[in-house]
Amino acid sequence: MSDADRMQGDGAGDALDAVFAAMRRDAPDAQAGLLARVLSDAEDQQDRMAEQARAAAARVAALRPPEGIASSSGGGFGSVVSGLGGWGGLGGMLTATVAGVWIGLTGSLPTITNAAYWIAGDSAAAVELLPGSTDFTTALVPEDEG
Amino acid sequence: MDMALDDGAGVPDAALLALYAQGDRAAARALTLRFTPLALRVAARMLGDGTEAEDVAQEAMLRLWRVASDWREGEAKVSTWLYRVTVNLCTDRLRRRRPLPLDEAGDVPEDRPGVLSAMIETDRQAVVQRTVQDALARLPERQRQAVVLRHLEGLGNPEIAAVMGIGVEAVESLTARGKRALAAALSGQRDELGFDDE
């Protein structure tokens, strides 16, 4: 039987299966440089997630009015506003409050357009609502004032 | 959780991913070791270029890192997800390439004396593998994906169907056609080179 005959039908398939097995065995290894880059990306992403979590926790803490501010003399509301971090912070709180009402009414996150509509003036920063995120406060990006 | 072994042996993929999302550095190492080779193998076989394959593998893993905190256990296997991402990234790369004339695709020497001396001077097996890799590169992309996932990654047809977003019958058709084309290329090469039967 000639080589050509052997390569017909199952013979050809068998030869190819043998090559596939060799290719699996000789598959390219991930070299150290690639592994190091991938790991570096992984750790950078972990650092980013940790920073976002810290920032979100700080914003949540900032939304709580400090004790006694509201009872100070004169413009109580102005004091409350400054205690909450100024109009930027208040804008964030309003966003959260309104969004909370929105979520309660509709069961879904408000769109960027709807949330921004409720903010007085133009102090609302671009609000990035993370799809699927259950931690709404992580979506608030307070605008830097001044 | 004992993370003494760098590859996190015995820890399920989704559990490692959850640990990773909580900042566990050992989980980051384990996932890197466990999954980077998968992405690299597939990219190398789909693209036929080592440097591009490394870029794709790194990009695929980057997407894994970014999805980790949103990963919902039970929705999909991590490996299936990564296969799908890698295959799609390769598709993007292939579409950006200028199409080459068929006889310029791949690295194989075109002159027959060159091929013959390669056969004599180097491991014959390497030449044969190169032949199949080049023929793989000439397959229509979907056939190439199916053949790589089935015959080089060893996935079952249902999983390949999930990776490629098609039905199981379509997978079977693609792998059959692809394998026939590769067998023909291998058969033709062996005839040309006059390989002695062993």
XYZ file of C-alpha atoms in Angstrom:
344
model
C 0.000 0.000 0.000
C 1.430 3.373 -0.948
C 1.683 6.340 1.333
C -1.095 7.973 -0.605
C -3.358 5.024 0.011
C -2.546 5.013 3.692
C -3.434 8.648 3.919
C -6.944 8.027 2.668
C -9.921 7.937 5.001
C -9.135 6.849 8.541
C -5.417 6.811 7.888
C -5.415 10.521 7.215
C -7.524 11.105 10.313
C -5.213 8.958 12.446
C -2.140 10.826 11.238
C -3.819 14.121 12.007
C -4.861 12.926 15.464
C -1.235 12.078 16.127
C -0.196 15.575 15.076
C -2.892 17.103 17.297
C -1.564 15.092 20.236
C 1.958 16.339 19.532
C 0.721 19.929 19.237
C -1.063 19.627 22.580
C 2.107 18.276 24.127
C 4.258 20.997 22.559
C 1.858 23.858 23.224
C 3.603 27.200 23.792
C 4.402 27.814 27.442
C 3.507 31.070 29.100
C 6.903 32.626 29.668
C 7.881 34.384 32.848
C 7.628 37.831 31.273
C 4.025 37.325 30.224
C 3.082 35.844 33.596
C 4.677 38.792 35.360
C 2.744 41.291 33.226
C -0.523 39.471 33.807
C 0.082 39.322 37.558
C 0.973 43.003 37.598
C -2.332 43.815 35.884
C -4.135 41.624 38.416
C -2.621 43.407 41.392
C -3.211 46.839 39.863
C -6.874 45.974 39.485
C -7.034 44.785 43.091
C -5.486 48.065 44.220
C -8.053 49.988 42.152
C -10.940 48.018 43.638
C -9.625 48.599 47.149
C -9.281 52.327 46.497
C -12.811 52.523 45.110
C -14.132 50.739 48.160
C -12.249 53.109 50.470
C -13.514 56.156 48.589
C -17.070 54.874 48.659
C -16.876 54.290 52.389
C -15.556 57.811 52.874
C -18.423 59.270 50.869
C -20.964 57.314 52.867
C -19.398 58.613 56.064
C -19.479 62.169 54.700
C -23.211 61.988 54.040
C -23.894 61.696 57.733
C -24.364 65.185 59.188
C -21.911 65.932 62.025
C -23.436 66.167 65.491
C -24.753 69.567 66.553
C -24.238 71.446 63.315
C -27.942 71.901 62.604
C -28.511 73.630 65.944
C -25.808 76.276 65.494
C -26.863 79.913 65.209
C -28.089 81.634 62.086
C -28.382 79.887 58.779
C -28.847 76.379 60.037
C -29.262 75.008 56.591
C -26.104 76.696 55.380
C -24.229 75.075 58.233
C -25.714 71.744 57.348
C -24.612 72.202 53.776
C -21.052 73.035 54.730
C -21.057 70.190 57.178
C -21.970 67.883 54.337
C -19.095 69.049 52.229
C -20.598 72.006 50.470
C -22.892 71.973 47.482
C -20.853 69.311 45.794
C -21.330 66.940 48.671
C -24.942 67.950 49.031
C -25.437 67.313 45.364
C -24.110 63.855 45.926
C -26.433 63.300 48.832
C -29.394 64.553 46.859
C -28.442 62.236 44.044
C -28.333 59.337 46.471
C -31.599 60.335 48.105
C -33.421 60.878 44.863
C -31.979 57.740 43.419
C -33.043 55.895 46.512
C -36.588 57.119 46.026
C -36.325 56.299 42.316
C -35.096 52.797 43.011
C -37.855 52.333 45.542
C -40.491 53.450 43.085
C -39.250 51.767 39.958
C -37.026 48.996 41.200
C -34.243 50.019 38.841
C -31.303 52.372 38.841
C -32.035 55.815 37.475
C -30.446 56.769 34.212
C -27.796 59.424 34.164
C -30.233 61.875 32.607
C -32.914 61.358 35.231
C -30.579 61.605 38.188
C -28.956 64.781 36.898
C -32.366 66.367 36.383
C -32.972 66.455 40.101
C -29.782 68.232 41.063
C -30.156 71.974 41.662
C -27.925 74.081 39.482
C -25.132 72.480 37.551
C -23.120 71.150 40.432
C -23.833 67.562 39.524
C -20.742 65.865 38.268
C -20.985 63.258 35.556
C -22.579 60.393 37.393
C -21.377 57.026 36.289
C -23.919 54.485 37.378
C -22.215 51.131 37.268
C -24.567 48.663 35.629
C -25.350 45.874 37.978
C -23.631 47.482 40.930
C -25.589 47.048 44.116
C -23.476 49.588 45.959
C -24.971 52.790 44.665
C -22.613 55.016 46.554
C -19.715 53.751 44.494
C -21.330 55.423 41.527
C -21.233 58.911 43.018
C -18.430 61.063 41.761
C -18.587 64.305 43.672
C -17.304 67.262 41.745
C -14.302 69.035 43.188
C -15.397 72.462 44.325
C -13.053 75.351 43.871
C -7.825 28.847 53.349
C -4.418 27.380 52.675
C -2.913 29.240 49.763
C 0.578 27.899 50.237
C 0.667 26.370 46.757
C 1.137 29.017 44.114
C -1.388 27.469 41.788
C -4.065 27.185 44.477
C -4.435 23.514 43.666
C -7.807 22.143 44.675
C -9.480 25.525 45.003
C -12.332 25.833 42.472
C -12.011 28.559 39.850
C -14.979 30.603 41.027
C -13.780 30.473 44.620
C -10.352 31.710 43.575
C -11.983 34.518 41.655
C -14.023 35.532 44.686
C -10.911 35.542 46.839
C -9.153 37.589 44.188
C -11.968 40.151 44.186
C -11.503 40.512 47.931
C -7.865 41.458 47.421
C -6.214 38.100 48.043
C -2.766 38.323 46.399
C -2.222 34.570 46.517
C -5.443 34.117 44.557
C -4.142 36.615 41.987
C -1.015 34.464 41.560
C -2.980 31.235 41.395
C -5.372 32.561 38.783
C -2.503 33.970 36.744
C -0.759 30.603 36.678
C -3.919 28.663 36.085
C -5.462 30.653 33.251
C -2.761 32.581 31.385
C -1.575 29.400 29.618
C -5.117 28.717 28.411
C -5.465 32.134 26.852
C -1.991 31.964 25.340
C -2.469 28.525 23.773
C -5.708 29.485 22.089
C -4.374 32.831 20.897
C -1.192 31.241 19.551
C -3.162 28.653 17.571
C -5.676 31.175 16.290
C -3.194 33.921 15.372
C -0.054 31.966 14.496
C 2.029 34.819 15.928
C 3.717 34.571 19.305
C 3.906 38.273 20.133
C 0.317 38.954 19.175
C -0.746 35.876 21.098
C 0.905 37.219 24.240
C -0.850 40.559 23.802
C -4.189 38.838 23.424
C -3.559 36.593 26.413
C -2.708 39.584 28.583
C -5.798 41.459 27.371
C -8.044 38.454 28.004
C -6.712 38.121 31.540
C -7.194 41.852 32.078
C -10.858 41.391 31.301
C -10.989 38.563 33.819
C -9.545 40.834 36.510
C -12.128 43.482 35.714
C -15.084 41.130 35.795
C -14.006 39.380 38.989
C -15.993 41.496 41.428
C -19.159 41.039 39.351
C -18.703 37.310 38.828
C -21.829 35.352 39.728
C -21.030 31.761 40.600
C -23.041 29.196 38.684
C -23.685 31.297 35.596
C -20.750 29.963 33.587
C -17.435 28.233 34.038
C -14.550 30.650 34.318
C -12.677 28.685 31.655
C -15.611 28.823 29.221
C -15.825 32.576 29.752
C -12.110 32.994 29.195
C -12.149 30.846 26.059
C -14.931 33.021 24.688
C -13.143 36.273 25.474
C -9.875 34.996 23.987
C -11.547 33.753 20.816
C -13.345 37.090 20.385
C -10.145 39.072 20.919
C -8.440 36.920 18.296
C -11.302 37.609 15.911
C -10.773 41.350 16.442
C -7.072 40.976 15.695
C -7.659 38.876 12.599
C -10.116 41.399 11.209
C -7.571 44.165 11.628
C -4.931 42.303 9.661
C -4.517 42.963 5.985
C -5.494 39.787 4.155
C -2.460 38.011 2.742
C -2.413 36.013 -0.472
C -2.862 32.378 0.484
C 0.624 31.286 -0.477
C 2.214 33.986 1.680
C 0.320 33.131 4.826
C 2.437 31.641 7.576
C 6.110 31.002 7.897
C 6.509 27.847 5.876
C 9.247 28.008 3.262
C 7.699 27.976 -0.185
C 10.446 26.303 -2.186
C 10.385 22.539 -2.053
C 14.139 22.153 -1.563
C 13.783 24.383 1.495
C 11.087 22.160 2.886
C 13.067 19.046 2.169
C 16.190 20.335 3.851
C 14.081 21.383 6.800
C 12.857 17.839 6.975
C 16.341 16.457 6.895
C 17.956 18.893 9.262
C 15.323 19.357 11.897
C 12.927 17.234 13.822
C 10.474 15.879 11.263
C 7.725 16.176 13.789
C 8.309 19.919 13.993
C 7.885 20.207 10.231
C 4.669 18.231 10.374
C 3.326 20.386 13.180
C 4.251 23.485 11.236
C 2.352 22.122 8.253
C -0.766 21.622 10.308
C -0.399 25.007 12.049
C -0.122 26.725 8.666
C -3.100 24.807 7.346
C -4.963 25.826 10.503
C -4.177 29.443 9.703
C -5.743 28.998 6.273
C -9.008 27.590 7.591
C -12.040 29.833 7.703
C -12.003 31.443 11.128
C -14.989 29.612 12.580
C -13.615 26.230 11.496
C -10.283 27.152 13.037
C -11.925 28.093 16.337
C -13.881 24.826 16.429
C -10.829 22.697 15.594
C -8.607 24.485 18.130
C -11.173 24.173 20.917
C -11.999 20.547 20.091
C -8.688 18.991 19.128
C -6.118 21.193 20.831
C -7.998 22.217 23.951
C -10.040 19.032 24.304
C -13.356 20.744 24.968
C -16.590 18.846 24.481
C -19.006 19.993 21.812
C -21.527 21.520 24.260
C -18.823 23.682 25.788
C -17.520 24.702 22.368
C -21.087 25.636 21.463
C -21.233 27.856 24.558
C -17.883 29.461 23.741
C -18.781 30.149 20.111
C -22.413 31.044 20.678
C -23.710 28.445 18.222
C -25.538 25.125 18.354
C -23.906 21.750 18.934
C -24.704 20.560 15.404
C -22.980 23.607 13.993
C -19.921 22.794 16.111
C -19.844 19.234 14.788
C -20.124 20.463 11.222
C -17.332 22.997 11.676
C -14.947 20.545 13.344
C -15.607 17.894 10.701
C -14.977 20.284 7.828
C -11.926 21.777 9.480
C -10.424 18.402 10.284
C -10.970 17.195 6.715
C -9.180 20.236 5.355
C -6.246 19.744 7.723
C -6.019 16.049 6.930
C -5.909 16.887 3.240
C -3.148 19.422 3.800
C -1.167 16.947 5.842
C -1.718 14.217 3.293
C -0.605 16.475 0.460
C 2.525 17.504 2.347
C 3.473 13.960 3.158
C 3.078 12.986 -0.503
C 5.200 15.913 -1.647
C 7.931 15.211 0.840
C 7.882 11.520 0.089
C 7.731 10.509 3.704
C 8.557 6.873 4.141
C 5.862 4.912 5.824
C 6.875 3.912 9.342
